[in-house]
Short mmCIF file of C-alpha atoms in Angstrom, two decimals:
data_model
loop_
_atom_site.label_atom_id
_atom_site.label_comp_id
_atom_site.label_asym_id
_atom_site.label_seq_id
_atom_site.Cartn_x
_atom_site.Cartn_y
_atom_site.Cartn_z
CA ALA I 1 -72.87 141.77 141.99
CA GLN I 2 -70.46 139.79 144.09
CA THR I 3 -68.09 137.39 142.40
CA VAL I 4 -65.69 134.79 143.74
CA THR I 5 -62.64 133.67 141.81
CA GLN I 6 -60.49 130.63 142.46
CA SER I 7 -57.63 130.83 140.02
CA GLN I 8 -56.19 127.36 140.65
CA PRO I 9 -58.37 124.63 139.08
CA GLU I 10 -56.09 121.89 140.39
CA MET I 11 -53.29 121.56 142.90
CA SER I 12 -51.31 118.75 144.41
CA VAL I 13 -49.24 118.45 147.58
CA GLN I 14 -47.19 115.78 149.25
CA GLU I 15 -48.49 114.27 152.44
CA ALA I 16 -47.35 116.23 155.53
CA GLU I 17 -46.52 119.31 153.45
CA THR I 18 -48.29 122.67 153.51
CA VAL I 19 -50.44 123.99 150.68
CA THR I 20 -52.22 127.30 150.12
CA LEU I 21 -55.36 127.66 148.03
CA SER I 22 -56.18 131.09 146.62
CA CYS I 23 -59.47 132.94 146.52
CA THR I 24 -60.32 136.49 145.55
CA TYR I 25 -63.69 138.14 145.61
CA ASP I 26 -65.31 141.33 144.51
CA THR I 27 -67.85 143.24 146.57
CA SER I 28 -68.80 146.77 147.50
CA GLU I 29 -70.08 145.66 150.89
CA ASN I 30 -68.18 146.27 154.08
CA ASN I 31 -69.77 143.58 156.21
CA TYR I 32 -69.85 139.97 155.02
CA TYR I 33 -68.73 136.42 155.67
CA LEU I 34 -66.30 134.24 153.77
CA PHE I 35 -66.21 130.46 153.83
CA TRP I 36 -64.15 127.55 152.70
CA TYR I 37 -66.07 124.35 152.02
CA LYS I 38 -64.55 120.98 151.24
CA GLN I 39 -66.23 118.42 148.97
CA PRO I 40 -64.51 115.02 149.03
CA PRO I 41 -65.33 112.28 146.51
CA SER I 42 -68.23 111.27 148.74
CA ARG I 43 -69.76 114.62 147.58
CA GLN I 44 -70.70 115.82 151.07
CA MET I 45 -69.99 119.54 151.19
CA ILE I 46 -68.31 120.14 154.54
CA LEU I 47 -67.67 123.51 156.15
CA VAL I 48 -63.96 123.94 156.77
CA ILE I 49 -63.67 127.46 158.12
CA ARG I 50 -65.56 130.73 158.34
CA GLN I 51 -64.28 134.31 158.51
CA GLU I 52 -66.23 137.40 159.50
CA ALA I 53 -65.09 140.44 157.53
CA TYR I 54 -65.14 142.80 160.48
CA LYS I 55 -62.77 140.57 162.43
CA GLN I 56 -59.16 141.34 161.68
CA GLN I 57 -57.88 138.14 163.24
CA ASN I 58 -57.53 135.30 160.77
CA ALA I 59 -59.71 132.28 161.51
CA THR I 60 -58.05 128.97 162.32
CA GLU I 61 -59.44 125.48 162.70
CA ASN I 62 -56.85 122.88 163.64
CA ARG I 63 -54.64 122.39 160.54
CA PHE I 64 -56.67 124.87 158.50
CA SER I 65 -56.09 128.61 158.61
CA VAL I 66 -56.91 131.54 156.41
CA ASN I 67 -55.07 134.64 155.32
CA PHE I 68 -57.76 137.28 155.04
CA GLN I 69 -56.67 140.49 153.34
CA LYS I 70 -59.77 142.69 153.29
CA ALA I 71 -58.28 145.57 151.33
CA ALA I 72 -56.99 143.21 148.68
CA LYS I 73 -60.22 141.16 148.78
CA SER I 74 -58.21 138.02 149.18
CA PHE I 75 -59.08 134.97 151.27
CA SER I 76 -56.59 132.12 150.97
CA LEU I 77 -56.74 128.79 152.78
CA LYS I 78 -53.61 127.20 154.22
CA ILE I 79 -53.62 123.50 154.99
CA SER I 80 -50.74 122.41 157.20
CA ASP I 81 -49.49 118.85 157.59
CA SER I 82 -51.61 117.70 154.64
CA GLN I 83 -53.27 114.34 155.01
CA LEU I 84 -54.59 111.93 152.41
CA GLY I 85 -58.10 112.65 153.67
CA ASP I 86 -57.70 116.27 152.62
CA THR I 87 -58.01 115.21 148.99
CA ALA I 88 -61.15 116.99 147.80
CA MET I 89 -62.61 119.91 145.90
CA TYR I 90 -62.31 123.10 147.89
CA PHE I 91 -64.81 125.89 147.35
CA CYS I 92 -64.48 129.46 148.49
CA ALA I 93 -67.78 131.23 149.15
CA PHE I 94 -68.97 134.76 149.92
CA GLN I 95 -72.05 135.68 151.90
CA GLY I 96 -73.41 139.19 152.08
CA TYR I 97 -75.78 140.75 154.56
CA GLY I 98 -79.57 140.41 154.59
CA GLY I 99 -82.18 138.75 152.39
CA SER I 100 -81.04 137.63 148.95
CA GLN I 101 -77.74 139.42 149.52
CA GLY I 102 -77.14 136.64 152.00
CA ASN I 103 -77.00 134.02 149.26
CA LEU I 104 -73.78 132.05 149.19
CA ILE I 105 -71.74 132.92 146.10
CA PHE I 106 -69.33 130.11 145.29
CA GLY I 107 -66.15 129.99 143.28
CA LYS I 108 -65.60 127.24 140.74
CA GLY I 109 -63.43 125.27 143.13
CA THR I 110 -59.88 123.95 143.40
CA LYS I 111 -59.27 120.24 143.15
CA LEU I 112 -56.62 119.30 145.71
CA SER I 113 -54.81 115.99 145.54
CA VAL I 114 -52.66 114.90 148.47
CA LYS I 115 -50.05 112.40 147.37
CA PRO I 116 -48.47 109.79 149.65
CA GLU H 1 -76.66 109.36 159.44
CA THR H 2 -76.93 112.71 161.14
CA GLY H 3 -77.02 116.26 159.84
CA VAL H 4 -78.59 116.59 156.41
CA THR H 5 -79.58 113.49 154.46
CA GLN H 6 -80.69 113.16 150.87
CA THR H 7 -82.36 110.34 148.97
CA PRO H 8 -81.86 108.86 146.53
CA ARG H 9 -78.10 109.26 146.13
CA HIS H 10 -78.30 108.41 142.43
CA LEU H 11 -81.18 108.76 139.99
CA VAL H 12 -81.51 108.03 136.30
CA MET H 13 -84.67 109.19 134.61
CA GLY H 14 -86.09 109.68 131.16
CA MET H 15 -87.31 113.03 129.94
CA THR H 16 -90.95 112.02 130.39
CA ASN H 17 -90.58 110.62 133.89
CA LYS H 18 -91.74 112.19 137.13
CA LYS H 19 -89.48 111.72 140.13
CA SER H 20 -88.84 113.40 143.46
CA LEU H 21 -85.73 114.16 145.47
CA LYS H 22 -85.97 114.17 149.23
CA CYS H 23 -83.96 116.08 151.80
CA GLU H 24 -84.22 115.79 155.56
CA GLN H 25 -82.33 117.78 158.16
CA HIS H 26 -81.81 116.62 161.72
CA LEU H 27 -80.27 119.87 163.00
CA GLY H 28 -83.36 121.71 164.17
CA HIS H 29 -82.90 124.36 161.49
CA ASN H 30 -85.63 126.54 160.04
CA ALA H 31 -84.26 127.27 156.58
CA MET H 32 -83.62 124.87 153.73
CA TYR H 33 -82.08 125.29 150.29
CA TRP H 34 -81.78 123.52 146.96
CA TYR H 35 -78.62 123.96 144.91
CA LYS H 36 -77.60 122.64 141.49
CA GLN H 37 -73.97 121.69 140.92
CA SER H 38 -72.98 121.18 137.29
CA ALA H 39 -69.56 120.23 136.02
CA LYS H 40 -67.14 123.15 135.78
CA LYS H 41 -69.71 125.65 137.08
CA PRO H 42 -70.13 127.21 140.51
CA LEU H 43 -72.96 126.00 142.70
CA GLU H 44 -76.24 127.61 141.71
CA LEU H 45 -78.87 128.41 144.31
CA MET H 46 -82.31 127.25 143.16
CA PHE H 47 -84.76 127.74 146.03
CA VAL H 48 -84.82 129.00 149.61
CA TYR H 49 -87.40 128.08 152.24
CA ASN H 50 -87.69 129.71 155.63
CA PHE H 51 -90.16 128.29 158.15
CA LYS H 52 -91.78 126.25 155.32
CA GLU H 53 -92.36 129.33 153.18
CA GLN H 54 -90.55 129.80 149.89
CA THR H 55 -88.59 133.02 150.06
CA GLU H 56 -86.54 132.72 146.90
CA ASN H 57 -86.88 131.16 143.48
CA ASN H 58 -83.76 131.87 141.50
CA SER H 59 -85.47 131.87 138.08
CA VAL H 60 -85.73 128.09 138.08
CA PRO H 61 -87.77 126.47 135.26
CA SER H 62 -91.18 125.19 136.28
CA ARG H 63 -90.17 121.60 135.54
CA PHE H 64 -88.54 121.81 138.99
CA SER H 65 -91.16 122.07 141.70
CA PRO H 66 -90.09 122.33 145.35
CA GLU H 67 -92.18 121.39 148.34
CA CYS H 68 -91.49 122.04 152.01
CA PRO H 69 -94.11 120.39 154.23
CA ASN H 70 -92.25 121.27 157.44
CA SER H 71 -88.94 122.75 158.52
CA SER H 72 -87.23 119.35 158.51
CA HIS H 73 -88.18 118.12 155.06
CA LEU H 74 -87.68 119.48 151.58
CA PHE H 75 -88.61 117.87 148.29
CA LEU H 76 -87.77 118.66 144.71
CA HIS H 77 -90.32 117.27 142.27
CA LEU H 78 -88.97 116.70 138.78
CA HIS H 79 -91.07 116.52 135.63
CA THR H 80 -90.21 116.58 131.94
CA LEU H 81 -86.54 117.29 132.53
CA GLN H 82 -83.95 117.90 129.86
CA PRO H 83 -80.54 116.25 129.51
CA GLU H 84 -78.90 119.54 130.52
CA ASP H 85 -80.60 119.17 133.90
CA SER H 86 -78.24 116.32 134.69
CA ALA H 87 -76.23 117.46 137.69
CA LEU H 88 -75.61 116.97 141.39
CA TYR H 89 -78.48 118.42 143.41
CA LEU H 90 -77.49 119.51 146.88
CA CYS H 91 -79.73 120.33 149.78
CA ALA H 92 -78.61 122.54 152.65
CA SER H 93 -80.08 123.88 155.85
CA SER H 94 -79.34 126.71 158.24
CA GLN H 95 -80.77 128.02 161.47
CA ASP H 96 -82.57 130.72 159.52
CA SER H 97 -82.33 132.40 156.14
CA GLY H 98 -81.89 135.97 157.30
CA THR H 99 -85.14 137.24 155.79
CA SER H 100 -85.72 139.50 158.78
CA GLY H 101 -82.38 141.13 158.24
CA GLY H 102 -78.99 140.15 159.49
CA PHE H 103 -76.73 137.45 158.27
CA ARG H 104 -77.93 134.03 157.30
CA GLU H 105 -76.62 131.39 159.58
CA THR H 106 -74.02 128.98 158.24
CA GLN H 107 -75.39 126.44 155.81
CA TYR H 108 -74.82 122.71 156.22
CA PHE H 109 -75.06 120.49 153.19
CA GLY H 110 -76.32 117.02 152.42
CA PRO H 111 -74.42 114.50 150.27
CA GLY H 112 -76.40 115.30 147.16
CA THR H 113 -78.36 113.36 144.57
CA ARG H 114 -76.55 112.62 141.34
CA LEU H 115 -79.19 112.98 138.60
CA LEU H 116 -78.82 111.74 135.05
CA VAL H 117 -81.52 112.62 132.54
CA LEU H 118 -81.56 110.47 129.42
#
């Protein structure tokens, strides 16, 4: 079974600085998707970024980028120029291929606080 | 509000009450999901619906009863809940659920219903 591990329960960063959130996963599949979702205090789970495993190029979305290391099964999220609105829980998620294998498997989350 | 909406946002109920959670998606999607988010635990998938048909029940107790009258609406009927059922219940939708093979499309979430069972 797939598992997703986020080893940092909480992190903090100063406004305008850069922070990296870690995520590792375990799977025997070769083809899958990885996601980072953000859940601010308003509780709305918002998609931040998505990475397809067969694409070697790391996904980027404005200030958010990932470092995808397929062999190491690592999928970290880098937030550049952190803003107060980035304060939230961040969840890493794995999605396999087909049917119930396509269920999203979430990590326990990292609580990020951006300090002024 | 666009995207995926959920009502109510907060709900307090006794163990003998019957209540329902509502989810509506405005994205034209065909698949809808219920998740349970408890403190210090990963999100747990409860049910999956694709084109109004339930395709997955993740061993959820029968005191939770889902209903999907059409692709835009999803309900979760609650009856005789236990205090340990207190959690944030999230609804999500995607273009499809991948039951015919292939990847599921990206899921988009609602704001959740915070449920407290007394």
